[in-house]
Protein backbone atom coordinates (compact mmCIF):
# COMPACT_ATOMS: atom_id res chain seq x y z
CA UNK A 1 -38.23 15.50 24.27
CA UNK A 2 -35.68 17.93 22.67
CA UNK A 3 -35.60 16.62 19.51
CA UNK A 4 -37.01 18.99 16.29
CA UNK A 5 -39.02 17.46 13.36
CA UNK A 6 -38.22 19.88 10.18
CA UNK A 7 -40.47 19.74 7.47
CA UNK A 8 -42.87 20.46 5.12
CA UNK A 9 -46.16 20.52 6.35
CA UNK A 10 -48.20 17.47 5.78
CA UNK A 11 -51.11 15.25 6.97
CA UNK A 12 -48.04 12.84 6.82
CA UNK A 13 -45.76 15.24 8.63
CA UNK A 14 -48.94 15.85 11.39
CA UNK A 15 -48.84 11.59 11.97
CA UNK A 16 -45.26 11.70 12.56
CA UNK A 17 -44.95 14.34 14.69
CA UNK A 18 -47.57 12.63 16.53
CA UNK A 19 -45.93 9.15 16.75
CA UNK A 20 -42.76 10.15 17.20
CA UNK A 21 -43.97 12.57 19.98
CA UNK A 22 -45.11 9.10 22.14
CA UNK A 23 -42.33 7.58 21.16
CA UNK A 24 -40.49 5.97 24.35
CA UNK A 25 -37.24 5.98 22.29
CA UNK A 26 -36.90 9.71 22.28
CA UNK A 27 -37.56 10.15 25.90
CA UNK A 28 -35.77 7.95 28.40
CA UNK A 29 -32.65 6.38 29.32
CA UNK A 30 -30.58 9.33 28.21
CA UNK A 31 -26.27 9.20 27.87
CA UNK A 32 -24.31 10.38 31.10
CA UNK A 33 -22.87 12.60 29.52
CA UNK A 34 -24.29 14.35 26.65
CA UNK A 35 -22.21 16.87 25.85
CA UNK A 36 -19.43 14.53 24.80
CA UNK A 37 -20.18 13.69 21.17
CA UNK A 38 -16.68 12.16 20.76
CA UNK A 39 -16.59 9.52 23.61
CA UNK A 40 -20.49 9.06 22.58
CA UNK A 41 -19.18 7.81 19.09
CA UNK A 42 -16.15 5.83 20.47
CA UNK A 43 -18.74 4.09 22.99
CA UNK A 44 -20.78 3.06 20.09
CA UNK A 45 -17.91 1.08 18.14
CA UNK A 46 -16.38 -0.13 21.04
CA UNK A 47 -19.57 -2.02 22.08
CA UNK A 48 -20.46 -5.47 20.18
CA UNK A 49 -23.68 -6.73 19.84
CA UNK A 50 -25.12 -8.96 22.88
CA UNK A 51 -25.55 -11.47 21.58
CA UNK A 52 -23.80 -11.07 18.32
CA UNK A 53 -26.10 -11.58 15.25
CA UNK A 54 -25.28 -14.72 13.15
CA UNK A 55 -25.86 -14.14 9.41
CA UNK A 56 -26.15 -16.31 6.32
CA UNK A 57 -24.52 -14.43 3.39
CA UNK A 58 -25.78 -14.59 -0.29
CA UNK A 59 -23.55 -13.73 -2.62
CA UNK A 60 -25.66 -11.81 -5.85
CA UNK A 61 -23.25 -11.45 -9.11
CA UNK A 62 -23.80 -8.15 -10.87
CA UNK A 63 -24.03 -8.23 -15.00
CA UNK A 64 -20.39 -6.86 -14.54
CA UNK A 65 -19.29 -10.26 -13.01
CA UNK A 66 -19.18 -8.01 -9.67
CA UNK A 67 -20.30 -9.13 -6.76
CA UNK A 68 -22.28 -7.88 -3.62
CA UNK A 69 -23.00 -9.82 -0.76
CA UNK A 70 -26.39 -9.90 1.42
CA UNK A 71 -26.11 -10.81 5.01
CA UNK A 72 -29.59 -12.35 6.06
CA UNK A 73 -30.28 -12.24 9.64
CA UNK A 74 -30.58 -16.58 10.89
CA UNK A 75 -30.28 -14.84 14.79
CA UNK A 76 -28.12 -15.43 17.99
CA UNK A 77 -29.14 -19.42 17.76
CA UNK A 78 -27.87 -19.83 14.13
CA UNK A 79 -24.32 -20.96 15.46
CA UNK A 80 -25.76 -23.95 17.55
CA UNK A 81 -28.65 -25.31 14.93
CA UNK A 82 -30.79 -22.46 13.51
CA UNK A 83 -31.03 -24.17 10.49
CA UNK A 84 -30.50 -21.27 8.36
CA UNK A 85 -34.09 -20.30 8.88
CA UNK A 86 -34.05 -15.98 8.64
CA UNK A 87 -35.06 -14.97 11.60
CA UNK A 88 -37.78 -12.16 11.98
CA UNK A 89 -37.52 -10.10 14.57
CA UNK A 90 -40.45 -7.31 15.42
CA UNK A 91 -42.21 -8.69 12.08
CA UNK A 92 -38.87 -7.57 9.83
CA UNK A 93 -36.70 -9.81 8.08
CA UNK A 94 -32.86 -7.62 8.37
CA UNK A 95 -30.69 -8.41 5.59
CA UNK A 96 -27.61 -5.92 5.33
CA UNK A 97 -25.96 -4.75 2.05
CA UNK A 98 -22.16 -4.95 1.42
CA UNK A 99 -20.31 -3.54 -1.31
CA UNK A 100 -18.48 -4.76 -3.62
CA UNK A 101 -14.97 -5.48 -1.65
CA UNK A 102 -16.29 -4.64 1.18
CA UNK A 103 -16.76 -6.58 4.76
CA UNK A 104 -15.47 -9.86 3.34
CA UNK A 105 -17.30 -9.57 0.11
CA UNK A 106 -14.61 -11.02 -3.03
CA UNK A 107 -13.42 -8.57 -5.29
CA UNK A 108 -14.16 -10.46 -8.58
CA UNK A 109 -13.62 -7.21 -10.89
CA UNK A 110 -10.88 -4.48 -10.83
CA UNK A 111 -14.15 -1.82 -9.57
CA UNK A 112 -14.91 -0.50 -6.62
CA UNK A 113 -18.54 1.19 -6.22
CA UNK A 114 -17.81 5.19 -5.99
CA UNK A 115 -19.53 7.32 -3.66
CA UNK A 116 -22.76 7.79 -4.81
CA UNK A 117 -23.22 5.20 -7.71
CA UNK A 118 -26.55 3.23 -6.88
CA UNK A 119 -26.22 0.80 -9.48
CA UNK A 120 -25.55 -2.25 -7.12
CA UNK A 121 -27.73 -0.84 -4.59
CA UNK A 122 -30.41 -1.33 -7.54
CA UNK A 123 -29.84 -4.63 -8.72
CA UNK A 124 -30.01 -6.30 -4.93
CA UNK A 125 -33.55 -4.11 -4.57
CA UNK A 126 -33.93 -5.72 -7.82
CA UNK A 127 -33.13 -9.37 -6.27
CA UNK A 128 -34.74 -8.60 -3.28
CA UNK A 129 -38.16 -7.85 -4.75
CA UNK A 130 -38.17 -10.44 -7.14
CA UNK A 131 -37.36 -12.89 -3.68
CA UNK A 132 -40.14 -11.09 -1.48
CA UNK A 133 -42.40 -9.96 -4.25
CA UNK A 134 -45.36 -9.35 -1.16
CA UNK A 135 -43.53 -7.39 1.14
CA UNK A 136 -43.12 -3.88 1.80
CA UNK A 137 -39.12 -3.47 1.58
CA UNK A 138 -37.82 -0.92 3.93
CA UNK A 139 -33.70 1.00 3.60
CA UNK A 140 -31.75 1.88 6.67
CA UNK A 141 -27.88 3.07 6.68
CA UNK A 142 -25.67 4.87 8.43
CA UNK A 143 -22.71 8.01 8.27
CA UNK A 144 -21.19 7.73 5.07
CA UNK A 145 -23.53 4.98 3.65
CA UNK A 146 -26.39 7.03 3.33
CA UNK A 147 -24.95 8.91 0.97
CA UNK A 148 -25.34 5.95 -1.45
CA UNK A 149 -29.06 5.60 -0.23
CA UNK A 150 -29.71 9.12 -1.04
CA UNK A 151 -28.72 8.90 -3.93
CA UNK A 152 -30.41 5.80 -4.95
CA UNK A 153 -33.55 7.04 -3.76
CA UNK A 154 -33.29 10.41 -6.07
CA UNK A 155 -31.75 8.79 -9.18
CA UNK A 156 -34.90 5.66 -8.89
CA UNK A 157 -37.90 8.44 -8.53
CA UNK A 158 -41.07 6.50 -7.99
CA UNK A 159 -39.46 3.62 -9.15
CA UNK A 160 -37.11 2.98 -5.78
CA UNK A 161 -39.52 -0.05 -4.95
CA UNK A 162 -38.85 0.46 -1.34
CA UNK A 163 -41.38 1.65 0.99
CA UNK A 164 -39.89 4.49 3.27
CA UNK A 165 -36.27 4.99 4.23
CA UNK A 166 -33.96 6.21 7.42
CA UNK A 167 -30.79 7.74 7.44
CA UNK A 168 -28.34 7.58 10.77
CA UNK A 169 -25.83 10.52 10.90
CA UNK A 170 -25.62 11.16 6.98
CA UNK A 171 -23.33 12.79 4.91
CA UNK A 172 -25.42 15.22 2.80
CA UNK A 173 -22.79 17.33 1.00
CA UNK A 174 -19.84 14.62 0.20
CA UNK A 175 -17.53 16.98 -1.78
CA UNK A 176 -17.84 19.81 0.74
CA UNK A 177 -17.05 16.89 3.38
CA UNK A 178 -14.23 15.28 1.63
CA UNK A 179 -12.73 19.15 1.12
CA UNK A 180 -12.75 20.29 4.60
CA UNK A 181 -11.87 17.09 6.31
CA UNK A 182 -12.49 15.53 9.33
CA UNK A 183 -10.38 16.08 12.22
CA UNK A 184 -7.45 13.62 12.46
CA UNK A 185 -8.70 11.84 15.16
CA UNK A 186 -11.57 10.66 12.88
CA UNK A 187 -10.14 10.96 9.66
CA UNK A 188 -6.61 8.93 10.51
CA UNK A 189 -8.10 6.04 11.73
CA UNK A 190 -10.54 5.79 9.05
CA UNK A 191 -7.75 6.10 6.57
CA UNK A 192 -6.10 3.58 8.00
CA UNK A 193 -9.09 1.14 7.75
CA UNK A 194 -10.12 1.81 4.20
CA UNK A 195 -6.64 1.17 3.31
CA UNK A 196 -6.13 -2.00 5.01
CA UNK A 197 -8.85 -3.20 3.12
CA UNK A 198 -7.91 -1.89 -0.03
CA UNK A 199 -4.71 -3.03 0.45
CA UNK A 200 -6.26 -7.25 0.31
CA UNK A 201 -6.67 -6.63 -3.26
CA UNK A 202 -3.32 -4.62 -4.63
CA UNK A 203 -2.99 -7.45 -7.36
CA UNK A 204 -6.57 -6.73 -9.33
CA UNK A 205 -6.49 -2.95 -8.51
CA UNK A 206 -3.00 -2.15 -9.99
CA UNK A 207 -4.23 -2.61 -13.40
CA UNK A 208 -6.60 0.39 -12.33
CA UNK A 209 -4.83 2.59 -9.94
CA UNK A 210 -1.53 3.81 -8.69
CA UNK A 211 -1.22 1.30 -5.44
CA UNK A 212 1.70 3.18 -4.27
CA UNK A 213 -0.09 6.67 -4.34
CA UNK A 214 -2.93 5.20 -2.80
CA UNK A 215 -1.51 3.51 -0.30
CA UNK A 216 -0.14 6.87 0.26
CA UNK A 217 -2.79 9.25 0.64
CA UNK A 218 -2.84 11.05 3.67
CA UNK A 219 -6.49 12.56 3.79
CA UNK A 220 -9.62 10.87 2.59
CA UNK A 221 -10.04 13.40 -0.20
CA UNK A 222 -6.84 11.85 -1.89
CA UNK A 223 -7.78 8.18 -0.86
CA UNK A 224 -10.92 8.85 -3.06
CA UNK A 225 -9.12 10.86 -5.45
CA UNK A 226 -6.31 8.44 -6.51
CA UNK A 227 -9.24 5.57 -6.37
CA UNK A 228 -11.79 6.92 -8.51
CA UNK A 229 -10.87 10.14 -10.27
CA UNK A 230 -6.77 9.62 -11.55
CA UNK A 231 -7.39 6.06 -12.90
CA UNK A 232 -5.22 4.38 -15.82
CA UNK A 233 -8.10 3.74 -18.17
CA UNK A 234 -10.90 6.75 -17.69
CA UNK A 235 -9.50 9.58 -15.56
CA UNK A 236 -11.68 12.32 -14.69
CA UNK A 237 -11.86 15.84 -12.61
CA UNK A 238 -12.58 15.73 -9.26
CA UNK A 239 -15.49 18.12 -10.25
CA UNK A 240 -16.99 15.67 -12.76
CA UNK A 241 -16.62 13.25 -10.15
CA UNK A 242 -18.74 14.95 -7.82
CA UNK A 243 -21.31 16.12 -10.48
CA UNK A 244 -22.42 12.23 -10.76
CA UNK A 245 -21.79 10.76 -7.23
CA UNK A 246 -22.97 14.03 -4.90
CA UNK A 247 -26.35 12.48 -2.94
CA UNK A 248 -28.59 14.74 -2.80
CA UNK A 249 -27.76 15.51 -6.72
CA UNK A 250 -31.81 14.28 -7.84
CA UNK A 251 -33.21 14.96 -4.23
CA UNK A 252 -36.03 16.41 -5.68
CA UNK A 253 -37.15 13.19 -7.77
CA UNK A 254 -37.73 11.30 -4.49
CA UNK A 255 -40.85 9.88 -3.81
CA UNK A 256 -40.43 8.36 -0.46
CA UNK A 257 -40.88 8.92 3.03
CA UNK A 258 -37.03 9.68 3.88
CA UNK A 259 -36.22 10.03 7.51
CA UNK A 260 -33.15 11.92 8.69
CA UNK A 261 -31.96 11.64 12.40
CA UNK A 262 -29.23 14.19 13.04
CA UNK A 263 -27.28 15.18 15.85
CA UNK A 264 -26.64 18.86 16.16
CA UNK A 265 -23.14 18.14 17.86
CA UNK A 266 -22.16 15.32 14.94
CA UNK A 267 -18.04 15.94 15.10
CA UNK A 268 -17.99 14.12 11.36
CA UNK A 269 -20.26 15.61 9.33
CA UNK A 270 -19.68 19.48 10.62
CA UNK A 271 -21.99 22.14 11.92
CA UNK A 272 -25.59 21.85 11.59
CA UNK A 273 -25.13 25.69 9.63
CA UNK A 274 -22.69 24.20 7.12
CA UNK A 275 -23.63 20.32 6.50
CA UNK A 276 -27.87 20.30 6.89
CA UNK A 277 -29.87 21.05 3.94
CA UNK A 278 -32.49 22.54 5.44
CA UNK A 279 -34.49 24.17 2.96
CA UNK A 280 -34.93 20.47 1.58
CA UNK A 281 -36.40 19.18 4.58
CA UNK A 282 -38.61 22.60 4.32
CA UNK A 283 -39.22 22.56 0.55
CA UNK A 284 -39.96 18.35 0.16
CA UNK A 285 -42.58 16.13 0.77
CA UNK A 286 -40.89 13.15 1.19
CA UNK A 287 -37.98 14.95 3.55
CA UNK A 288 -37.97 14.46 7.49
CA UNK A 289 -34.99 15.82 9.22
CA UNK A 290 -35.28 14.82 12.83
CA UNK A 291 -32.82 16.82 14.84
CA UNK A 292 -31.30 16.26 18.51
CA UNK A 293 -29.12 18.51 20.18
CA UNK A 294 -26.68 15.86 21.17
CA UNK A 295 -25.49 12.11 19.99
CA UNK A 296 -22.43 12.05 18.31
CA UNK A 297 -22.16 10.79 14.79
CA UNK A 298 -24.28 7.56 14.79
CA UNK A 299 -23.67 7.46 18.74
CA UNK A 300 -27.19 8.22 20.65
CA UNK A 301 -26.16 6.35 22.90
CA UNK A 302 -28.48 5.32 26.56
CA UNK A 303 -28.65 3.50 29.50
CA UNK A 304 -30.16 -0.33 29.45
CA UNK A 305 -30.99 -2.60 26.84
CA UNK A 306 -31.13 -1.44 23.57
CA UNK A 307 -28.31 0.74 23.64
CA UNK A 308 -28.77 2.76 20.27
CA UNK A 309 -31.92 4.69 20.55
CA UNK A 310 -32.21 6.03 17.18
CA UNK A 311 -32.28 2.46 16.07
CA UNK A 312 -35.84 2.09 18.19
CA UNK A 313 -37.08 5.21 17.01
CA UNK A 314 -36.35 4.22 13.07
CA UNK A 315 -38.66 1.11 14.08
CA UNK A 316 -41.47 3.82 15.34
CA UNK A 317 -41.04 5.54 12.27
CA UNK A 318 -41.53 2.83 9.93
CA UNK A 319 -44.30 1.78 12.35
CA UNK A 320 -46.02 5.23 11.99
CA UNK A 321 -45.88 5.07 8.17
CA UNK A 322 -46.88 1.45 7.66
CA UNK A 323 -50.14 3.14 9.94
CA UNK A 324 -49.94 6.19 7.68
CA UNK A 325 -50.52 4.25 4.70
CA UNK A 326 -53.36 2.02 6.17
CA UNK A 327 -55.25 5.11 7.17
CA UNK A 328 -54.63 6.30 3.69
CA UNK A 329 -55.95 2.83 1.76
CA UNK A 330 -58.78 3.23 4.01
CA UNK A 331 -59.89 6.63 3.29
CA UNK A 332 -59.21 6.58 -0.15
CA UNK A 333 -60.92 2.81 -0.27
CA UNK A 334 -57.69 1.64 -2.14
CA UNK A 335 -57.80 -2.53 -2.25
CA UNK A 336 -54.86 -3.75 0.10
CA UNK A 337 -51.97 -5.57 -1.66
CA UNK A 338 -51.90 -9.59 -1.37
């Protein structure tokens, strides 16, 4: 349809353009109305899962005493006698990543994860290949989030373990993003949510941080400011900050298949001019910026079932490189993996 692969030229590049360009996810059931990239983003959070997933969380302690928890997919029926048997839907087994404090998960330590620190991202990859030790393991986030994939897929190098990757609506430049702000009828109720949450654990993170400032802040930048940078034990600049937590700061020691679906009208992350690195997507291999003129920030929303299309079109994309690879084995007369 409208949408614009950018990247380097590649017999990889050639297969995706080519599988993406049957792709029924990129053509049909288009939004009402398009040109409304707020109420396209509102729609999307507004709208619960039918049915609602039930998950079966693992909790995975970090050699902090940290912990993360994984949500493994157990399906709609887990509620009324799954048996906590993962489901696997389309041939994938989901399991979802939360931080530490995050979505429920306890708060054992007096740390939050900053930004773009991939060091519990790398210990569940860790846990998760040592648990699936056969199977090709696959990243997806979305908006802010992918900042911490980015930068967990530059900082590993060939040694990410993962397969391919896909990022929804990301965040490329963080400090640039934090600086300018949102506009405050983004930003405000964000604030409000990270600081509800932070709030749940004002005991612990006292010894750490000013609660009262933080509790405070009245833009994101200072949220993450007071949180990570003007600490009691080991402050630090908000430039230093940025030097180790900006995503894209090792983009270049990727070795991946990364997949980028961008909206050109995203009200979060800014305009395209300002916010896309495009001379990555022209300059790397492993870069794949697919951009659409409209969608919101992680909106695309259509009509019927399914009501996310970038979410199908992620699934043709990992598709078209698990058939990329294949061809590749083949050619090359590589022996196949057990």
């Amino acid at each position: 349809g409208r949408c614009r692969l950018l990247c380097k030229p590649s017999a990889l590049a050639q297969h995706l353009v080519r599988s993406l360009g049957r792709s029924a996810a990129l053509r049909g059931g288009r939004w009402l109305w398009p040109c409304w990239p707020q109420l396209q983003m509102l729609w999307q959070l507004l709208q619960l899962p039918e049915p609602e997933p039930v998950v079966a969380r693992e909790l995975l302690q970090l050699p902090d005493a940290g912990l993360v928890a994984l949500d493994w997919l157990v399906g709609p029926w887990g509620a009324a006698g799954g048996g906590g048997w993962i489901s696997s839907p389309r041939g994938f087994i989901p399991v979802i990543f939360n931080r530490r404090g995050h979505n429920g998960c306890p708060l054992t330590t007096p740390r939050l994860q900053p930004f773009g620190d991939p060091g519990d991202l790398r210990e569940a990859v860790t846990y998760l290949r040592c648990r699936h030790p056969s199977a090709s393991l696959l990243a997806v986030s979305e908006g802010s989030g992918s900042g911490l994939l980015l930068a967990y897929l530059g900082e590993s190098g060939s040694s990410s373990r993962l397969a391919a990757a896909a990022c929804l609506s990301p965040i490329f430049r963080a400090r640039d993003w934090f600086e300018a702000g949102m506009p405050w009828l983004y930003e405000w109720p964000l604030l409000l949510h990270l600081k509800q949450g932070l709030s749940r654990y004002a005991g612990a993170l006292a010894e750490v941080v000013d609660m009262d400032k933080l509790l405070g802040s009245r833009s994101l930048r200072e949220l993450e400011e007071t949180l990570f940078c003007r600490t009691r034990s080991r402050p630090t600049s908000w430039e230093s900050y940025w030097e180790r937590n900006e995503p894209l700061r090792d983009a270049d020691e990727a070795a991946v298949p990364v997949l980028c679906l961008c909206s050109a009208d995203d009200p979060v992350r800014g305009p395209p001019a300002q916010s896309l690195p495009r001379e990555l997507f022209r300059s790397s291999p492993y870069f794949f910026l697919l951009l659409t003129p409209h969608g919101g920030h992680c909106g695309f929303p259509r009509r019927g079932p399914g009501r996310c299309w970038a979410h199908e079109a992620v699934l043709e994309y990992f598709k078209a490189i698990a058939e990329f690879l294949r061809t590749e084995e083949r050619r090359k007369g590589l022996p196949r993996p057990r």
